[in-house]
PDB file of C-alpha atoms in Angstrom:
ATOM      1  CA  MET J 470      93.007  63.477 -37.502  1.00  0.00           C
ATOM      2  CA  THR J 471      88.638  62.385 -38.058  1.00  0.00           C
ATOM      3  CA  THR J 472      90.087  59.631 -36.444  1.00  0.00           C
ATOM      4  CA  ASP J 473      91.549  60.934 -33.389  1.00  0.00           C
ATOM      5  CA  ILE J 474      88.628  63.153 -32.709  1.00  0.00           C
ATOM      6  CA  ALA J 475      86.157  60.327 -33.283  1.00  0.00           C
ATOM      7  CA  GLU J 476      87.757  58.274 -30.511  1.00  0.00           C
ATOM      8  CA  ALA J 477      88.135  61.202 -28.393  1.00  0.00           C
ATOM      9  CA  ILE J 478      84.455  61.412 -28.182  1.00  0.00           C
ATOM     10  CA  GLU J 479      84.159  58.200 -27.724  1.00  0.00           C
ATOM     11  CA  PHE J 480      86.269  58.105 -24.998  1.00  0.00           C
ATOM     12  CA  GLU J 481      84.584  60.845 -23.198  1.00  0.00           C
ATOM     13  CA  SER J 482      81.239  59.885 -24.027  1.00  0.00           C
ATOM     14  CA  LEU J 483      82.083  56.107 -22.511  1.00  0.00           C
ATOM     15  CA  GLU J 484      83.776  58.285 -19.367  1.00  0.00           C
ATOM     16  CA  ALA J 485      81.019  59.702 -18.537  1.00  0.00           C
ATOM     17  CA  PHE J 486      78.467  57.150 -19.040  1.00  0.00           C
ATOM     18  CA  PHE J 487      80.557  55.185 -16.058  1.00  0.00           C
ATOM     19  CA  LYS J 488      80.592  58.070 -14.114  1.00  0.00           C
ATOM     20  CA  HIS J 489      76.662  58.779 -14.651  1.00  0.00           C
ATOM     21  CA  TYR J 490      75.994  54.775 -14.106  1.00  0.00           C
ATOM     22  CA  PHE J 491      78.137  53.646 -12.204  1.00  0.00           C
ATOM     23  CA  THR J 492      78.735  55.592  -8.746  1.00  0.00           C
ATOM     24  CA  TRP J 493      76.879  55.276  -5.537  1.00  0.00           C
ATOM     25  CA  ASN J 494      75.415  58.301  -5.639  1.00  0.00           C
ATOM     26  CA  PHE J 495      73.235  57.652  -8.666  1.00  0.00           C
ATOM     27  CA  TRP J 496      72.376  53.541  -7.335  1.00  0.00           C
ATOM     28  CA  GLU J 497      71.892  55.120  -3.763  1.00  0.00           C
ATOM     29  CA  LYS J 498      69.348  57.106  -5.416  1.00  0.00           C
ATOM     30  CA  GLN J 499      67.659  53.845  -7.323  1.00  0.00           C
ATOM     31  CA  LEU J 500      67.623  51.404  -4.446  1.00  0.00           C
ATOM     32  CA  PRO J 501      63.911  52.853  -3.248  1.00  0.00           C
ATOM     33  CA  VAL J 502      62.561  52.431  -6.669  1.00  0.00           C
ATOM     34  CA  ILE J 503      64.239  48.699  -7.170  1.00  0.00           C
ATOM     35  CA  ALA J 504      63.035  47.952  -3.628  1.00  0.00           C
ATOM     36  CA  GLY J 505      59.471  49.032  -4.444  1.00  0.00           C
ATOM     37  CA  PHE J 506      59.137  47.245  -7.413  1.00  0.00           C
ATOM     38  CA  ALA J 507      60.386  44.234  -5.399  1.00  0.00           C
ATOM     39  CA  GLY J 508      57.704  44.429  -2.817  1.00  0.00           C
ATOM     40  CA  ARG J 509      55.336  44.745  -5.321  1.00  0.00           C
ATOM     41  CA  VAL J 510      56.882  41.546  -7.221  1.00  0.00           C
ATOM     42  CA  LEU J 511      57.040  39.565  -3.657  1.00  0.00           C
ATOM     43  CA  LEU J 512      53.370  41.001  -2.655  1.00  0.00           C
ATOM     44  CA  ALA J 513      51.635  39.624  -5.924  1.00  0.00           C
ATOM     45  CA  ILE J 514      52.987  36.658  -5.670  1.00  0.00           C
ATOM     46  CA  LEU J 515      52.145  36.184  -2.065  1.00  0.00           C
ATOM     47  CA  VAL J 516      48.777  37.292  -3.204  1.00  0.00           C
ATOM     48  CA  TYR J 517      48.559  34.823  -5.789  1.00  0.00           C
ATOM     49  CA  ILE J 518      49.366  32.153  -3.498  1.00  0.00           C
ATOM     50  CA  ILE J 519      46.590  32.610  -1.013  1.00  0.00           C
ATOM     51  CA  ALA J 520      43.970  33.457  -3.581  1.00  0.00           C
ATOM     52  CA  SER J 521      44.850  30.421  -5.097  1.00  0.00           C
ATOM     53  CA  LYS J 522      43.938  28.259  -2.194  1.00  0.00           C
ATOM     54  CA  LEU J 523      40.873  30.446  -1.395  1.00  0.00           C
ATOM     55  CA  ILE J 524      39.998  29.293  -5.206  1.00  0.00           C
ATOM     56  CA  HIS J 525      40.033  25.766  -4.674  1.00  0.00           C
ATOM     57  CA  LYS J 526      38.644  26.154  -1.349  1.00  0.00           C
ATOM     58  CA  LEU J 527      35.553  28.056  -3.026  1.00  0.00           C
ATOM     59  CA  CYS J 528      35.321  25.595  -5.469  1.00  0.00           C
ATOM     60  CA  ARG J 529      35.212  22.642  -3.504  1.00  0.00           C
ATOM     61  CA  LEU J 530      32.776  24.326  -1.015  1.00  0.00           C
ATOM     62  CA  ILE J 531      30.384  24.720  -4.296  1.00  0.00           C
ATOM     63  CA  ALA J 532      30.670  21.254  -5.453  1.00  0.00           C
ATOM     64  CA  LYS J 533      29.634  19.645  -1.615  1.00  0.00           C
ATOM     65  CA  SER J 534      26.931  22.292  -1.378  1.00  0.00           C
ATOM     66  CA  MET J 535      25.711  21.476  -5.175  1.00  0.00           C
ATOM     67  CA  ASN J 536      25.693  17.426  -3.825  1.00  0.00           C
ATOM     68  CA  ARG J 537      23.964  18.470  -1.314  1.00  0.00           C
ATOM     69  CA  ALA J 538      21.240  20.071  -3.268  1.00  0.00           C
ATOM     70  CA  ASN J 539      21.511  16.665  -4.949  1.00  0.00           C
ATOM     71  CA  ALA J 540      22.454  18.415  -8.150  1.00  0.00           C
ATOM     72  CA  ASP J 541      24.209  16.457 -11.128  1.00  0.00           C
ATOM     73  CA  THR J 542      27.506  15.471 -11.262  1.00  0.00           C
ATOM     74  CA  GLY J 543      28.397  16.716 -14.832  1.00  0.00           C
ATOM     75  CA  VAL J 544      26.576  19.992 -13.879  1.00  0.00           C
ATOM     76  CA  THR J 545      28.686  20.283 -10.406  1.00  0.00           C
ATOM     77  CA  GLN J 546      31.628  19.566 -12.322  1.00  0.00           C
ATOM     78  CA  PHE J 547      31.233  22.238 -15.448  1.00  0.00           C
ATOM     79  CA  VAL J 548      29.998  25.255 -12.864  1.00  0.00           C
ATOM     80  CA  THR J 549      33.230  24.551 -10.508  1.00  0.00           C
ATOM     81  CA  SER J 550      35.045  24.692 -13.637  1.00  0.00           C
ATOM     82  CA  PHE J 551      34.044  27.892 -15.045  1.00  0.00           C
ATOM     83  CA  VAL J 552      33.831  29.475 -11.593  1.00  0.00           C
ATOM     84  CA  LYS J 553      37.732  28.715 -10.846  1.00  0.00           C
ATOM     85  CA  ALA J 554      39.135  29.806 -14.369  1.00  0.00           C
ATOM     86  CA  GLY J 555      36.695  33.117 -13.849  1.00  0.00           C
ATOM     87  CA  LEU J 556      38.146  33.813 -10.783  1.00  0.00           C
ATOM     88  CA  TYR J 557      41.948  33.252 -12.152  1.00  0.00           C
ATOM     89  CA  PHE J 558      40.718  35.467 -14.723  1.00  0.00           C
ATOM     90  CA  LEU J 559      39.986  37.961 -12.431  1.00  0.00           C
ATOM     91  CA  LEU J 560      43.248  37.491 -10.021  1.00  0.00           C
ATOM     92  CA  ILE J 561      45.345  38.028 -12.810  1.00  0.00           C
ATOM     93  CA  VAL J 562      43.616  41.243 -13.694  1.00  0.00           C
ATOM     94  CA  THR J 563      44.194  42.838 -10.372  1.00  0.00           C
ATOM     95  CA  ILE J 564      47.703  41.645  -9.751  1.00  0.00           C
ATOM     96  CA  ALA J 565      48.691  43.405 -13.627  1.00  0.00           C
ATOM     97  CA  THR J 566      46.235  46.475 -12.646  1.00  0.00           C
ATOM     98  CA  SER J 567      48.876  46.427  -9.425  1.00  0.00           C
ATOM     99  CA  PHE J 568      51.698  47.236 -11.867  1.00  0.00           C
ATOM    100  CA  GLY J 569      50.087  49.813 -13.181  1.00  0.00           C
ATOM    101  CA  VAL J 570      48.714  48.492 -16.161  1.00  0.00           C
ATOM    102  CA  LYS J 571      45.261  50.311 -16.706  1.00  0.00           C
ATOM    103  CA  GLU J 572      41.777  48.983 -17.023  1.00  0.00           C
ATOM    104  CA  SER J 573      41.283  50.369 -20.453  1.00  0.00           C
ATOM    105  CA  SER J 574      44.163  49.735 -21.726  1.00  0.00           C
ATOM    106  CA  ILE J 575      43.436  45.397 -20.758  1.00  0.00           C
ATOM    107  CA  ALA J 576      39.338  46.144 -22.277  1.00  0.00           C
ATOM    108  CA  ALA J 577      41.509  47.214 -25.410  1.00  0.00           C
ATOM    109  CA  LEU J 578      44.031  44.176 -25.544  1.00  0.00           C
ATOM    110  CA  LEU J 579      40.949  41.968 -25.001  1.00  0.00           C
ATOM    111  CA  ALA J 580      39.072  43.263 -27.937  1.00  0.00           C
ATOM    112  CA  SER J 581      41.446  43.501 -30.359  1.00  0.00           C
ATOM    113  CA  GLY J 582      42.841  40.204 -29.233  1.00  0.00           C
ATOM    114  CA  GLY J 583      38.944  38.290 -29.069  1.00  0.00           C
ATOM    115  CA  VAL J 584      38.917  37.815 -33.380  1.00  0.00           C
ATOM    116  CA  ALA J 585      42.482  36.705 -33.295  1.00  0.00           C
ATOM    117  CA  VAL J 586      41.373  34.361 -30.303  1.00  0.00           C
ATOM    118  CA  GLY J 587      37.869  33.523 -31.672  1.00  0.00           C
ATOM    119  CA  LEU J 588      39.246  32.291 -34.951  1.00  0.00           C
ATOM    120  CA  ALA J 589      42.433  30.278 -33.216  1.00  0.00           C
ATOM    121  CA  LEU J 590      39.724  28.617 -30.735  1.00  0.00           C
ATOM    122  CA  GLN J 591      37.084  27.900 -33.114  1.00  0.00           C
ATOM    123  CA  GLY J 592      36.911  24.110 -31.808  1.00  0.00           C
ATOM    124  CA  GLY J 593      37.625  25.177 -27.856  1.00  0.00           C
ATOM    125  CA  LEU J 594      34.396  27.469 -28.068  1.00  0.00           C
ATOM    126  CA  SER J 595      32.304  24.862 -30.163  1.00  0.00           C
ATOM    127  CA  ASN J 596      33.685  22.051 -27.382  1.00  0.00           C
ATOM    128  CA  LEU J 597      32.126  25.198 -24.786  1.00  0.00           C
ATOM    129  CA  ALA J 598      28.810  25.379 -26.571  1.00  0.00           C
ATOM    130  CA  GLY J 599      28.517  21.720 -26.848  1.00  0.00           C
ATOM    131  CA  GLY J 600      29.314  21.480 -22.981  1.00  0.00           C
ATOM    132  CA  VAL J 601      26.679  23.775 -22.447  1.00  0.00           C
ATOM    133  CA  ILE J 602      24.195  21.869 -24.607  1.00  0.00           C
ATOM    134  CA  ILE J 603      25.221  18.439 -22.416  1.00  0.00           C
ATOM    135  CA  LEU J 604      24.295  19.928 -19.410  1.00  0.00           C
ATOM    136  CA  ILE J 605      21.229  21.857 -20.686  1.00  0.00           C
ATOM    137  CA  LEU J 606      19.612  18.951 -22.802  1.00  0.00           C
ATOM    138  CA  LYS J 607      21.102  15.970 -20.529  1.00  0.00           C
ATOM    139  CA  PRO J 608      21.406  13.621 -23.461  1.00  0.00           C
ATOM    140  CA  PHE J 609      23.454  11.547 -20.755  1.00  0.00           C
ATOM    141  CA  VAL J 610      24.682  11.935 -17.475  1.00  0.00           C
ATOM    142  CA  VAL J 611      27.904  11.282 -15.304  1.00  0.00           C
ATOM    143  CA  GLY J 612      27.809   7.180 -14.762  1.00  0.00           C
ATOM    144  CA  ASP J 613      25.701   6.751 -18.123  1.00  0.00           C
ATOM    145  CA  TYR J 614      27.338   4.089 -20.686  1.00  0.00           C
ATOM    146  CA  ILE J 615      27.387   5.801 -24.296  1.00  0.00           C
ATOM    147  CA  ILE J 616      28.964   5.221 -27.949  1.00  0.00           C
ATOM    148  CA  GLU J 617      29.128   8.376 -30.130  1.00  0.00           C
ATOM    149  CA  SER J 618      28.752   7.609 -33.840  1.00  0.00           C
ATOM    150  CA  THR J 619      31.488   9.421 -35.286  1.00  0.00           C
ATOM    151  CA  ASN J 620      34.436   7.874 -34.137  1.00  0.00           C
ATOM    152  CA  GLN J 621      32.687   4.714 -32.546  1.00  0.00           C
ATOM    153  CA  GLN J 622      34.270   5.443 -29.157  1.00  0.00           C
ATOM    154  CA  GLU J 623      32.299   4.245 -26.056  1.00  0.00           C
ATOM    155  CA  GLY J 624      32.393   4.151 -22.199  1.00  0.00           C
ATOM    156  CA  THR J 625      30.836   4.791 -19.123  1.00  0.00           C
ATOM    157  CA  VAL J 626      30.618   9.072 -18.578  1.00  0.00           C
ATOM    158  CA  VAL J 627      32.650   9.588 -15.458  1.00  0.00           C
ATOM    159  CA  LYS J 628      33.720  13.821 -16.149  1.00  0.00           C
ATOM    160  CA  VAL J 629      31.666  16.422 -17.853  1.00  0.00           C
ATOM    161  CA  ASP J 630      34.188  19.454 -18.101  1.00  0.00           C
ATOM    162  CA  LEU J 631      34.110  22.712 -19.929  1.00  0.00           C
ATOM    163  CA  PHE J 632      35.645  21.311 -22.735  1.00  0.00           C
ATOM    164  CA  TYR J 633      35.371  17.658 -22.917  1.00  0.00           C
ATOM    165  CA  THR J 634      33.651  14.211 -21.732  1.00  0.00           C
ATOM    166  CA  THR J 635      35.798  11.948 -20.208  1.00  0.00           C
ATOM    167  CA  LEU J 636      34.932   8.191 -20.678  1.00  0.00           C
ATOM    168  CA  SER J 637      36.031   5.139 -19.151  1.00  0.00           C
ATOM    169  CA  THR J 638      36.265   1.834 -20.789  1.00  0.00           C
ATOM    170  CA  VAL J 639      35.710  -1.448 -19.691  1.00  0.00           C
ATOM    171  CA  ASP J 640      38.986  -2.355 -19.848  1.00  0.00           C
ATOM    172  CA  ASN J 641      39.768   0.801 -17.460  1.00  0.00           C
ATOM    173  CA  ARG J 642      40.975   2.939 -20.633  1.00  0.00           C
ATOM    174  CA  ARG J 643      40.390   6.494 -20.264  1.00  0.00           C
ATOM    175  CA  ILE J 644      38.561   8.355 -23.273  1.00  0.00           C
ATOM    176  CA  THR J 645      38.815  12.036 -23.522  1.00  0.00           C
ATOM    177  CA  VAL J 646      36.241  12.946 -25.764  1.00  0.00           C
ATOM    178  CA  PRO J 647      35.554  16.812 -26.883  1.00  0.00           C
ATOM    179  CA  ASN J 648      32.205  18.156 -26.389  1.00  0.00           C
ATOM    180  CA  GLY J 649      31.598  19.856 -29.414  1.00  0.00           C
ATOM    181  CA  THR J 650      31.674  16.057 -31.689  1.00  0.00           C
ATOM    182  CA  LEU J 651      29.373  14.806 -28.623  1.00  0.00           C
ATOM    183  CA  THR J 652      26.662  17.012 -30.097  1.00  0.00           C
ATOM    184  CA  SER J 653      27.589  16.930 -33.512  1.00  0.00           C
ATOM    185  CA  SER J 654      27.046  13.267 -33.308  1.00  0.00           C
ATOM    186  CA  SER J 655      24.404  10.474 -32.706  1.00  0.00           C
ATOM    187  CA  ILE J 656      25.036   9.201 -29.073  1.00  0.00           C
ATOM    188  CA  THR J 657      23.609   5.765 -27.930  1.00  0.00           C
ATOM    189  CA  ASN J 658      22.746   5.586 -24.315  1.00  0.00           C
ATOM    190  CA  VAL J 659      22.663   2.037 -23.623  1.00  0.00           C
ATOM    191  CA  THR J 660      22.253   2.968 -19.562  1.00  0.00           C
ATOM    192  CA  SER J 661      18.940   5.524 -19.649  1.00  0.00           C
ATOM    193  CA  GLN J 662      16.699   3.156 -18.802  1.00  0.00           C
ATOM    194  CA  ASP J 663      16.162   0.787 -15.991  1.00  0.00           C
ATOM    195  CA  ARG J 664      15.962  -2.284 -18.176  1.00  0.00           C
ATOM    196  CA  ARG J 665      16.549  -4.093 -21.954  1.00  0.00           C
ATOM    197  CA  LYS J 666      15.132  -5.973 -23.870  1.00  0.00           C
ATOM    198  CA  LEU J 667      17.729  -9.239 -24.841  1.00  0.00           C
ATOM    199  CA  GLU J 668      17.515 -10.570 -28.050  1.00  0.00           C
ATOM    200  CA  ILE J 669      19.349 -13.912 -29.018  1.00  0.00           C
ATOM    201  CA  LYS J 670      19.309 -15.405 -32.741  1.00  0.00           C
ATOM    202  CA  VAL J 671      20.152 -18.945 -33.611  1.00  0.00           C
ATOM    203  CA  THR J 672      20.571 -21.208 -36.298  1.00  0.00           C
ATOM    204  CA  ILE J 673      19.552 -24.479 -36.563  1.00  0.00           C
ATOM    205  CA  SER J 674      19.708 -27.160 -39.099  1.00  0.00           C
ATOM    206  CA  TYR J 675      16.893 -28.040 -41.352  1.00  0.00           C
ATOM    207  CA  GLN J 676      16.456 -31.813 -40.420  1.00  0.00           C
ATOM    208  CA  SER J 677      16.594 -30.871 -36.597  1.00  0.00           C
ATOM    209  CA  ASP J 678      13.254 -30.851 -34.790  1.00  0.00           C
ATOM    210  CA  LEU J 679      11.508 -27.305 -35.071  1.00  0.00           C
ATOM    211  CA  LEU J 680       8.998 -27.176 -32.168  1.00  0.00           C
ATOM    212  CA  LYS J 681      11.427 -28.765 -29.955  1.00  0.00           C
ATOM    213  CA  ALA J 682      14.232 -26.494 -29.961  1.00  0.00           C
ATOM    214  CA  LYS J 683      11.161 -23.499 -30.035  1.00  0.00           C
ATOM    215  CA  GLU J 684      10.616 -25.310 -26.545  1.00  0.00           C
ATOM    216  CA  ILE J 685      13.751 -25.509 -25.289  1.00  0.00           C
ATOM    217  CA  LEU J 686      14.091 -21.646 -25.972  1.00  0.00           C
ATOM    218  CA  ASN J 687      11.209 -20.980 -24.070  1.00  0.00           C
ATOM    219  CA  ARG J 688      12.144 -23.113 -21.174  1.00  0.00           C
ATOM    220  CA  LEU J 689      15.468 -21.648 -20.747  1.00  0.00           C
ATOM    221  CA  MET J 690      14.151 -18.205 -20.354  1.00  0.00           C
ATOM    222  CA  HIS J 691      11.634 -18.920 -17.674  1.00  0.00           C
ATOM    223  CA  ALA J 692      14.248 -20.562 -15.759  1.00  0.00           C
ATOM    224  CA  ASP J 693      17.164 -17.809 -16.198  1.00  0.00           C
ATOM    225  CA  GLU J 694      17.103 -15.929 -13.157  1.00  0.00           C
ATOM    226  CA  SER J 695      18.217 -12.426 -14.584  1.00  0.00           C
ATOM    227  CA  ILE J 696      15.102 -12.491 -16.997  1.00  0.00           C
ATOM    228  CA  ARG J 697      11.970 -11.102 -15.862  1.00  0.00           C
ATOM    229  CA  SER J 698       8.935 -13.261 -15.705  1.00  0.00           C
ATOM    230  CA  ASP J 699       6.306 -10.321 -15.317  1.00  0.00           C
ATOM    231  CA  GLU J 700       7.387  -9.782 -18.835  1.00  0.00           C
ATOM    232  CA  GLU J 701       6.935 -10.520 -22.275  1.00  0.00           C
ATOM    233  CA  MET J 702       8.963 -13.595 -24.046  1.00  0.00           C
ATOM    234  CA  GLN J 703       8.942 -14.232 -27.509  1.00  0.00           C
ATOM    235  CA  VAL J 704      10.481 -17.400 -29.100  1.00  0.00           C
ATOM    236  CA  PHE J 705       9.648 -17.370 -33.195  1.00  0.00           C
ATOM    237  CA  VAL J 706      11.451 -18.490 -36.613  1.00  0.00           C
ATOM    238  CA  ASP J 707      13.287 -14.974 -37.608  1.00  0.00           C
ATOM    239  CA  GLN J 708      14.566 -16.469 -41.056  1.00  0.00           C
ATOM    240  CA  LEU J 709      14.610 -19.149 -43.447  1.00  0.00           C
ATOM    241  CA  ALA J 710      18.199 -19.054 -44.136  1.00  0.00           C
ATOM    242  CA  ALA J 711      20.439 -20.786 -46.680  1.00  0.00           C
ATOM    243  CA  ASP J 712      22.115 -22.813 -44.361  1.00  0.00           C
ATOM    244  CA  GLY J 713      19.769 -23.391 -41.565  1.00  0.00           C
ATOM    245  CA  VAL J 714      16.596 -21.901 -39.943  1.00  0.00           C
ATOM    246  CA  VAL J 715      17.235 -19.239 -38.212  1.00  0.00           C
ATOM    247  CA  LEU J 716      15.332 -18.420 -34.304  1.00  0.00           C
ATOM    248  CA  GLY J 717      15.103 -15.621 -32.445  1.00  0.00           C
ATOM    249  CA  MET J 718      14.260 -15.172 -28.663  1.00  0.00           C
ATOM    250  CA  ARG J 719      13.367 -11.509 -26.805  1.00  0.00           C
ATOM    251  CA  ALA J 720      12.567 -11.051 -23.142  1.00  0.00           C
ATOM    252  CA  TRP J 721      13.319  -8.204 -20.751  1.00  0.00           C
ATOM    253  CA  VAL J 722      16.387  -7.752 -18.147  1.00  0.00           C
ATOM    254  CA  LYS J 723      17.425  -5.074 -16.209  1.00  0.00           C
ATOM    255  CA  THR J 724      20.155  -2.950 -17.297  1.00  0.00           C
ATOM    256  CA  GLU J 725      23.091  -3.673 -15.378  1.00  0.00           C
ATOM    257  CA  GLU J 726      22.207  -7.963 -16.015  1.00  0.00           C
ATOM    258  CA  TYR J 727      22.601  -7.559 -19.920  1.00  0.00           C
ATOM    259  CA  TRP J 728      25.384  -8.449 -20.066  1.00  0.00           C
ATOM    260  CA  PRO J 729      26.192 -11.467 -17.776  1.00  0.00           C
ATOM    261  CA  ALA J 730      22.516 -12.878 -18.862  1.00  0.00           C
ATOM    262  CA  LYS J 731      23.212 -13.020 -22.973  1.00  0.00           C
ATOM    263  CA  TRP J 732      26.393 -14.646 -22.207  1.00  0.00           C
ATOM    264  CA  ARG J 733      24.891 -16.998 -19.978  1.00  0.00           C
ATOM    265  CA  MET J 734      22.063 -18.014 -21.994  1.00  0.00           C
ATOM    266  CA  ASN J 735      24.295 -18.238 -24.863  1.00  0.00           C
ATOM    267  CA  GLU J 736      25.976 -21.181 -22.883  1.00  0.00           C
ATOM    268  CA  GLN J 737      23.027 -22.692 -22.046  1.00  0.00           C
ATOM    269  CA  ILE J 738      21.175 -22.962 -25.530  1.00  0.00           C
ATOM    270  CA  LYS J 739      24.924 -24.692 -26.767  1.00  0.00           C
ATOM    271  CA  LEU J 740      24.907 -27.374 -23.857  1.00  0.00           C
ATOM    272  CA  THR J 741      20.971 -28.042 -23.924  1.00  0.00           C
ATOM    273  CA  PHE J 742      21.043 -28.245 -27.850  1.00  0.00           C
ATOM    274  CA  ASP J 743      23.621 -30.470 -27.819  1.00  0.00           C
ATOM    275  CA  ALA J 744      22.321 -32.225 -25.605  1.00  0.00           C
ATOM    276  CA  GLU J 745      18.783 -33.170 -26.890  1.00  0.00           C
ATOM    277  CA  GLY J 746      20.398 -33.484 -30.198  1.00  0.00           C
ATOM    278  CA  ILE J 747      19.280 -29.962 -31.954  1.00  0.00           C
ATOM    279  CA  GLU J 748      22.477 -29.308 -34.688  1.00  0.00           C
ATOM    280  CA  LEU J 749      24.169 -25.657 -35.149  1.00  0.00           C
ATOM    281  CA  PRO J 750      24.856 -26.046 -38.441  1.00  0.00           C
ATOM    282  CA  TYR J 751      27.938 -23.955 -40.274  1.00  0.00           C
ATOM    283  CA  PRO J 752      27.977 -22.044 -43.334  1.00  0.00           C
ATOM    284  CA  GLN J 753      28.468 -24.898 -45.868  1.00  0.00           C
ATOM    285  CA  LEU J 754      27.608 -25.728 -49.228  1.00  0.00           C
ATOM    286  CA  ASP J 755      26.138 -29.454 -50.884  1.00  0.00           C
ATOM    287  CA  VAL J 756      26.720 -29.977 -53.957  1.00  0.00           C
ATOM    288  CA  HIS J 757      24.760 -32.697 -55.768  1.00  0.00           C
ATOM    289  CA  ILE J 758      26.097 -34.486 -58.921  1.00  0.00           C
ATOM    290  CA  ARG J 759      23.778 -36.139 -61.758  1.00  0.00           C
ATOM    291  CA  GLN J 760      24.451 -38.709 -64.145  1.00  0.00           C
TER     292      GLN J 760
END
């Protein structure tokens, strides 16, 4: 008896449900609400598309203005990235408020989620702070060749962004290094100066003519077109090693000509020493047997 009553009540409720929600009168009343919501969604999409294009144009305009003002390339990239992120955030907040989300709710959400996001993004925040430090202190700029000591990554700086610095290696690989890593490690800026001191060391045997070898090195330095003749040149005995005499030579060259000059001098030293009878020894052990 109880089961029959429950089934009757359930049947009546389902019948009432279908009569209420599956009638033309009900949907006729809901059409304006649905149309209004769909219109707001389409308008929000249209606003987002138009605003995105305006944001990109504004960032390009800022970049062109800073380039005309001879601003550093890294500063320009950093500022445009920061402006773009800020404008997109404002755009999303504006669209959210148009759907009835209150500003106080957004502020409360940001405040409550700030701690959690801060803990989750400690590395990202340190990278952001590192980017600011790099742009203020300028240990390097776009176009410099740098070597960072932590992971021994090196290359030419092609971009300084909000969180990362992009390097291009000599074999055309791209390396993305976190800004926090760069600011917490030692950085060697190879190309910050317009000239570099070229230093080459070569070992000759003890049987070779020492003075003749020094004269050859001095002659090769004066003959090379990349070595600056108006700067000091040095040829010296660096060490009396176990397998030979280590000679050193030092001279100044332009920074961009450092490696070609070094490779060329190494080749010329080997060819000239061979032609002049100067022996270049290799590690060896002499054994003397006494009767």
